[in-house]
Amino acid sequence: MSGGVLFEGLIQAPMAGAQNSRMAMEVCRAGGLGSIPAAMLSLEALAKEIETMQEATSVPFNVNFFAHTLLPLEPTRQRLWQEILHKYFREYDIDPQKLPEAAQRLPFSSAHLDILQQYRPAVVSFHFGLPEERLFQAVKDTGAKVIASATTVAEAHYLAERGVDAVIAQGSEAGGHRGMFLNVLPGHEENLANVATQLGTFALLPQVVEAMQKYNLPVIASGGLAGGTSFKAAKALGASAVQVGTSYLLSSESLIGPLHRAALLAAKADPSQHVTALTNVFTGKPARSLATRLMRELRYIHRQVNEFPYASQEISALRAAAEPQGVGSFTPMWCGQNLGACEELPAYEITQKLLAQWEACR
């Protein structure tokens, strides 16, 4: 970020499972704000990622956490989910009673706080709301600037009143998990109706910008942004910065697998035949992915999916069985609706190109 201003310019969206500090480092080197996704990392791995960044650069970077409520696993609900997936288990000769433990997405905790207090990164971001007040204030006390995602104006007000330093307005076009957290009650099917009410970036952004004026908070636009006119529109609607994720998925530093990479290239070549959709069947929470067989057959949003993040245990087992056969039916292929800047280039070059387009909007 030029001039030491953290929230003016380009932020690389944290993408758990799709990137690590290597991508974040290159984004920072090119002048953007790189991000480390912590939700799927062990404590040891997270500490190592932050150490790697701090050894490589003295400029600010972001460390991102999830802030969801983690309920105990309910055996009855898990059995129902396994019954729904029974035909797929049979197809791949999987015993649902002998599933290997899958990597889970864990919420921010005191253990994560200990790491932040040790390393003190310049920026910390949250998805699915904020942690409890005690933990949140302790994060602020480290000196970090805190940003968080809002998918509605009400969520933006909540974040501002809790004391964040900037709000990310996440439009429904964004790839990966929706940051929804208000009026989202764990285990309640009525939450699914909220997905249909989610606003696109250019409807949400100006409303959040107007609402944040009373708090004097900058707003970061996210969702469907890929340089050019999309940046101009975001800037014209009041965004102080843009957060971009999908544009980096084909980069040299991306960790996505070959099936996901091939699907993205196919979508770029023929967008009409490779659409994205919001789905909850991979993890239990709504997220945008390129459409796969599992999504289509379970009708994208399933009312009896297991609770987040437990639904992913069964899906991970199916994915592990299918991918070696060249089948991506059970692979979450996170992707936003705009692949315009998604190129097979180093993250450094992608960042330079995007930053030049942002600067041209001045």
Coordinates of C-alpha atoms in Angstrom, one line a residue, residues 2-355:
S2 CA 1.5 3.3 -1.1
G3 CA 2.3 5.9 1.4
G4 CA 1.9 3.6 4.4
V5 CA -1.9 3.8 4.1
L6 CA -3.3 0.4 4.8
F7 CA -6.7 0.6 3.3
E8 CA -6.1 2.5 0.1
G9 CA -5.4 0.4 -2.9
L10 CA -5.3 -3.4 -3.3
I11 CA -5.8 -6.2 -0.7
Q12 CA -5.3 -9.8 -1.7
A13 CA -8.2 -11.8 -0.3
P14 CA -7.2 -14.5 2.1
M15 CA -8.0 -17.9 0.5
A16 CA -7.8 -20.8 2.9
G17 CA -6.5 -23.9 1.2
A18 CA -5.6 -22.0 -2.0
Q19 CA -2.6 -20.0 -0.9
N20 CA 0.0 -19.4 1.8
S21 CA 2.6 -16.8 2.7
R22 CA 4.4 -17.2 -0.6
M23 CA 1.5 -15.5 -2.4
A24 CA 1.0 -12.9 0.3
M25 CA 4.7 -12.1 0.2
E26 CA 4.7 -11.5 -3.6
V27 CA 1.6 -9.3 -3.3
C28 CA 3.3 -7.2 -0.6
R29 CA 6.5 -7.0 -2.7
A30 CA 4.4 -5.6 -5.5
G31 CA 2.8 -2.9 -3.3
G32 CA -0.5 -4.5 -2.3
L33 CA -1.6 -5.8 1.1
G34 CA -1.0 -9.6 1.1
S35 CA -3.0 -11.9 3.4
I36 CA -2.3 -15.1 5.2
P37 CA -5.4 -17.3 5.7
A38 CA -5.3 -18.9 9.2
A39 CA -8.6 -20.8 9.4
M40 CA -7.2 -24.2 8.3
L41 CA -3.7 -23.9 9.8
S42 CA -2.4 -25.5 13.0
L43 CA -1.0 -23.1 15.6
E44 CA 2.5 -24.2 14.7
A45 CA 1.9 -23.7 11.0
L46 CA 0.4 -20.2 11.6
A47 CA 3.4 -19.1 13.6
K48 CA 5.7 -20.3 10.9
E49 CA 3.7 -18.5 8.2
I50 CA 3.9 -15.2 10.1
E51 CA 7.6 -15.7 10.8
T52 CA 8.2 -16.4 7.1
M53 CA 6.5 -13.1 6.2
Q54 CA 8.3 -11.1 8.8
E55 CA 11.7 -12.4 7.7
A56 CA 10.9 -11.6 4.1
T57 CA 9.4 -8.1 4.4
S58 CA 9.0 -5.2 6.7
V59 CA 5.8 -3.9 5.1
P60 CA 2.4 -4.6 6.6
F61 CA 0.5 -7.8 5.8
N62 CA -2.9 -9.2 6.9
V63 CA -3.6 -12.4 9.0
N64 CA -7.2 -13.6 8.5
F65 CA -9.3 -15.7 10.9
F66 CA -12.8 -17.1 11.0
A67 CA -15.1 -16.0 13.9
H68 CA -17.9 -18.5 13.6
T69 CA -19.6 -20.3 16.5
L70 CA -18.4 -23.9 16.7
L71 CA -21.1 -26.2 18.0
P72 CA -20.4 -29.8 19.2
L73 CA -20.9 -32.4 16.5
E74 CA -24.4 -33.8 16.5
P75 CA -24.3 -37.6 15.7
T76 CA -27.9 -37.6 14.6
R77 CA -27.4 -34.8 12.1
Q78 CA -24.2 -36.4 10.9
R79 CA -26.0 -39.7 10.2
L80 CA -28.6 -37.9 8.2
W81 CA -26.0 -36.2 6.1
Q82 CA -24.3 -39.5 5.5
E83 CA -27.6 -41.0 4.4
I84 CA -28.0 -38.1 1.9
L85 CA -24.5 -38.9 0.5
H86 CA -25.0 -42.7 0.6
K87 CA -25.1 -43.2 -3.2
Y88 CA -21.7 -41.4 -3.5
F89 CA -20.2 -43.5 -0.8
R90 CA -21.4 -46.6 -2.5
E91 CA -20.0 -45.4 -5.9
Y92 CA -16.5 -45.0 -4.4
D93 CA -16.7 -47.9 -2.0
I94 CA -16.3 -45.7 1.1
D95 CA -17.4 -46.9 4.6
P96 CA -18.9 -43.7 6.2
Q97 CA -18.2 -45.3 9.6
K98 CA -14.5 -45.3 8.9
L99 CA -13.9 -41.8 7.6
P100 CA -10.5 -40.2 8.1
E101 CA -10.5 -37.0 10.1
A102 CA -10.7 -34.0 7.8
A103 CA -9.0 -30.6 8.3
Q104 CA -11.4 -28.4 10.1
R105 CA -12.0 -24.6 9.9
L106 CA -11.6 -23.4 13.4
P107 CA -12.7 -20.1 14.9
F108 CA -10.4 -17.6 16.5
S109 CA -9.4 -18.6 20.0
S110 CA -7.1 -17.6 22.9
A111 CA -4.4 -19.8 21.4
H112 CA -4.6 -17.7 18.2
L113 CA -4.4 -14.6 20.3
D114 CA -1.2 -15.8 21.9
I115 CA 0.4 -15.9 18.5
L116 CA -0.8 -12.5 17.5
Q117 CA 0.5 -11.1 20.8
Q118 CA 3.9 -12.6 20.1
Y119 CA 4.3 -11.5 16.4
R120 CA 2.0 -8.4 16.3
P121 CA 1.1 -8.3 12.6
A122 CA 0.0 -4.9 11.3
V123 CA -3.5 -6.1 10.1
V124 CA -5.9 -8.7 11.4
S125 CA -9.1 -9.5 9.5
F126 CA -12.2 -11.6 10.5
H127 CA -14.8 -13.5 8.5
F128 CA -18.2 -14.5 9.9
G129 CA -18.3 -11.6 12.3
L130 CA -16.0 -10.9 15.2
P131 CA -14.7 -13.0 18.2
E132 CA -16.0 -12.3 21.7
E133 CA -15.4 -8.9 23.1
R134 CA -12.5 -10.0 25.4
L135 CA -10.6 -11.5 22.5
F136 CA -11.4 -8.7 20.1
Q137 CA -10.1 -6.0 22.4
A138 CA -7.0 -8.0 23.1
V139 CA -6.3 -8.1 19.3
K140 CA -6.8 -4.4 19.1
D141 CA -4.4 -4.0 22.1
T142 CA -1.6 -5.6 20.0
G143 CA -1.7 -2.5 17.8
A144 CA -3.2 -4.3 14.8
K145 CA -5.7 -2.6 12.5
V146 CA -8.8 -4.8 12.4
I147 CA -11.0 -5.3 9.3
A148 CA -14.0 -7.6 8.9
S149 CA -16.5 -8.6 6.2
A150 CA -20.1 -7.4 6.0
T151 CA -22.6 -8.8 3.6
T152 CA -25.4 -6.4 4.7
V153 CA -25.6 -2.8 6.0
A154 CA -26.7 -4.1 9.4
E155 CA -23.6 -6.2 9.6
A156 CA -21.5 -3.2 8.7
H157 CA -23.1 -1.2 11.5
Y158 CA -22.4 -4.0 13.9
L159 CA -18.7 -4.1 13.0
A160 CA -18.3 -0.4 13.2
E161 CA -19.9 -0.2 16.6
R162 CA -17.6 -2.9 17.9
G163 CA -14.6 -0.9 16.8
V164 CA -13.2 -2.2 13.5
D165 CA -10.8 0.1 11.6
A166 CA -12.4 -0.7 8.1
V167 CA -15.3 -2.7 6.7
I168 CA -15.1 -5.0 3.8
A169 CA -18.4 -4.9 1.8
Q170 CA -18.6 -8.4 0.4
G171 CA -20.9 -8.6 -2.6
S172 CA -22.6 -11.9 -3.5
E173 CA -20.3 -12.2 -6.6
A174 CA -17.3 -13.0 -4.4
G175 CA -15.8 -16.5 -4.5
G176 CA -15.6 -18.7 -1.4
H177 CA -17.5 -18.4 1.8
R178 CA -20.1 -15.7 2.3
G179 CA -19.2 -13.7 5.4
M180 CA -22.8 -13.7 6.7
F181 CA -23.1 -13.6 10.5
L182 CA -26.2 -11.6 11.7
N183 CA -29.4 -13.5 12.0
V184 CA -27.5 -16.7 11.3
L185 CA -28.3 -19.1 14.0
P186 CA -26.3 -22.4 14.0
G187 CA -28.4 -25.4 13.0
H188 CA -31.5 -23.3 11.9
E189 CA -32.8 -24.0 8.4
E190 CA -34.4 -20.6 8.1
N191 CA -30.9 -19.2 7.7
L192 CA -30.9 -20.5 4.1
A193 CA -33.5 -17.9 3.1
N194 CA -30.9 -15.2 3.9
V195 CA -28.8 -16.4 1.0
A196 CA -31.4 -15.3 -1.5
T197 CA -31.4 -11.8 0.0
Q198 CA -27.6 -11.2 -0.4
L199 CA -26.8 -8.1 -2.4
G200 CA -24.3 -7.8 -5.2
T201 CA -21.2 -5.6 -4.8
F202 CA -22.5 -2.5 -6.6
A203 CA -25.8 -2.5 -4.7
L204 CA -24.2 -3.2 -1.3
L205 CA -21.1 -1.0 -1.6
P206 CA -22.8 2.5 -1.8
Q207 CA -25.2 1.6 1.0
V208 CA -22.3 0.5 3.3
V209 CA -20.2 3.6 2.3
E210 CA -23.1 5.9 3.2
A211 CA -23.7 4.0 6.5
M212 CA -20.0 4.2 7.5
Q213 CA -19.8 7.9 7.1
K214 CA -21.1 8.5 10.7
Y215 CA -18.1 6.4 11.9
N216 CA -15.6 7.9 9.5
L217 CA -14.6 4.4 8.4
P218 CA -13.1 3.4 5.1
V219 CA -14.9 0.7 3.1
I220 CA -13.2 -2.0 1.1
A221 CA -15.1 -3.4 -1.9
S222 CA -15.0 -7.1 -2.5
G223 CA -16.8 -9.4 -5.0
G224 CA -16.6 -9.6 -8.8
L225 CA -13.8 -7.0 -9.0
A226 CA -11.1 -7.7 -11.6
G227 CA -9.5 -4.4 -12.6
G228 CA -10.7 -2.0 -15.4
T229 CA -14.2 -0.7 -15.2
S230 CA -15.0 -2.8 -12.1
F231 CA -12.3 -0.8 -10.2
K232 CA -13.6 2.5 -11.6
A233 CA -17.1 1.6 -10.5
A234 CA -16.0 0.6 -7.0
K235 CA -14.0 3.8 -6.7
A236 CA -16.9 6.0 -7.9
L237 CA -19.2 4.4 -5.4
G238 CA -16.8 5.3 -2.5
A239 CA -14.5 2.4 -2.0
S240 CA -11.1 3.3 -0.5
A241 CA -9.6 -0.1 -1.6
V242 CA -10.5 -3.3 -3.3
Q243 CA -10.1 -6.8 -2.1
V244 CA -9.4 -9.3 -4.9
G245 CA -9.1 -13.1 -4.7
T246 CA -10.2 -14.9 -7.8
S247 CA -7.7 -13.1 -9.9
Y248 CA -4.9 -14.9 -8.1
L249 CA -6.2 -18.5 -8.4
L250 CA -4.2 -19.3 -11.5
S251 CA -1.1 -17.6 -10.3
S252 CA 2.2 -19.4 -9.9
E253 CA 1.8 -19.2 -6.1
S254 CA -1.7 -20.7 -6.0
L255 CA -2.1 -24.0 -4.2
I256 CA -5.2 -25.2 -6.0
G257 CA -5.1 -28.6 -7.5
P258 CA -5.0 -29.5 -11.2
L259 CA -8.7 -30.2 -11.5
H260 CA -9.6 -26.8 -10.0
R261 CA -7.0 -25.2 -12.3
A262 CA -8.4 -26.9 -15.4
A263 CA -11.9 -25.9 -14.5
L264 CA -10.9 -22.3 -14.1
L265 CA -9.2 -22.3 -17.5
A266 CA -12.3 -23.9 -19.1
A267 CA -14.5 -21.3 -17.5
K268 CA -12.3 -18.5 -18.9
A269 CA -12.5 -20.1 -22.4
D270 CA -16.3 -20.6 -22.3
P271 CA -18.0 -18.8 -19.4
S272 CA -21.5 -19.8 -20.6
Q273 CA -20.7 -23.5 -20.0
H274 CA -18.9 -23.1 -16.6
V275 CA -21.0 -21.1 -14.2
T276 CA -20.5 -20.4 -10.5
A277 CA -23.2 -20.8 -7.8
L278 CA -23.7 -20.4 -4.1
T279 CA -23.7 -23.7 -2.3
N280 CA -23.6 -25.1 1.2
V281 CA -22.9 -28.7 0.3
F282 CA -19.1 -28.7 0.7
T283 CA -18.8 -27.2 4.2
G284 CA -22.2 -26.4 5.6
K285 CA -22.0 -22.7 5.0
P286 CA -22.9 -20.9 1.7
A287 CA -19.9 -20.3 -0.5
R288 CA -19.5 -19.6 -4.2
S289 CA -17.9 -22.3 -6.4
L290 CA -17.8 -23.3 -10.0
A291 CA -20.7 -25.7 -10.4
T292 CA -19.9 -29.4 -9.9
R293 CA -21.9 -32.6 -10.1
L294 CA -22.5 -32.7 -6.3
M295 CA -23.8 -29.1 -6.3
R296 CA -26.2 -29.8 -9.1
E297 CA -27.5 -33.1 -7.8
L298 CA -28.1 -31.7 -4.3
R299 CA -29.7 -28.5 -5.7
Y300 CA -26.9 -26.2 -4.6
I301 CA -28.4 -25.3 -1.2
H302 CA -29.4 -28.4 0.9
R303 CA -31.5 -28.0 4.0
Q304 CA -30.2 -31.1 5.7
V305 CA -26.5 -30.5 5.2
N306 CA -24.4 -31.1 8.4
E307 CA -23.4 -28.0 10.4
F308 CA -20.3 -26.0 9.4
P309 CA -17.5 -27.1 9.4
Y310 CA -18.5 -30.8 10.0
A311 CA -20.1 -31.3 6.6
S312 CA -16.7 -31.3 5.0
Q313 CA -15.5 -34.5 6.6
E314 CA -17.7 -36.6 4.3
I315 CA -17.0 -34.4 1.3
S316 CA -13.2 -34.6 1.9
A317 CA -13.4 -38.4 1.9
L318 CA -15.3 -38.4 -1.4
R319 CA -12.9 -35.9 -2.8
A320 CA -9.9 -38.0 -1.9
A321 CA -11.4 -41.0 -3.6
A322 CA -12.5 -39.1 -6.8
E323 CA -9.6 -36.8 -7.6
P324 CA -7.0 -39.5 -8.3
Q325 CA -9.5 -40.7 -11.0
G326 CA -9.6 -37.3 -12.5
V327 CA -13.1 -36.5 -11.1
G328 CA -13.8 -33.1 -9.6
S329 CA -17.4 -33.8 -8.6
F330 CA -16.6 -33.3 -4.9
T331 CA -13.9 -30.7 -5.1
P332 CA -14.9 -27.2 -3.9
M333 CA -13.8 -25.1 -6.8
W334 CA -14.1 -21.7 -5.1
C335 CA -14.4 -18.9 -7.7
G336 CA -16.0 -15.5 -8.0
Q337 CA -18.2 -14.4 -10.8
N338 CA -15.5 -12.4 -12.6
L339 CA -12.5 -14.3 -14.1
G340 CA -11.4 -11.3 -16.1
A341 CA -8.0 -10.8 -14.4
C342 CA -7.4 -14.5 -13.5
E343 CA -4.2 -15.3 -15.4
E344 CA -1.4 -17.8 -15.3
L345 CA 1.1 -15.3 -14.1
P346 CA 3.2 -14.7 -10.9
A347 CA 1.3 -13.0 -8.1
Y348 CA 3.8 -10.1 -8.3
E349 CA 2.9 -9.4 -11.9
I350 CA -0.9 -9.8 -11.3
T351 CA -0.6 -7.3 -8.4
Q352 CA 1.3 -4.8 -10.4
K353 CA -1.3 -4.9 -13.2
L354 CA -4.2 -4.6 -10.8
L355 CA -2.6 -1.8 -8.9

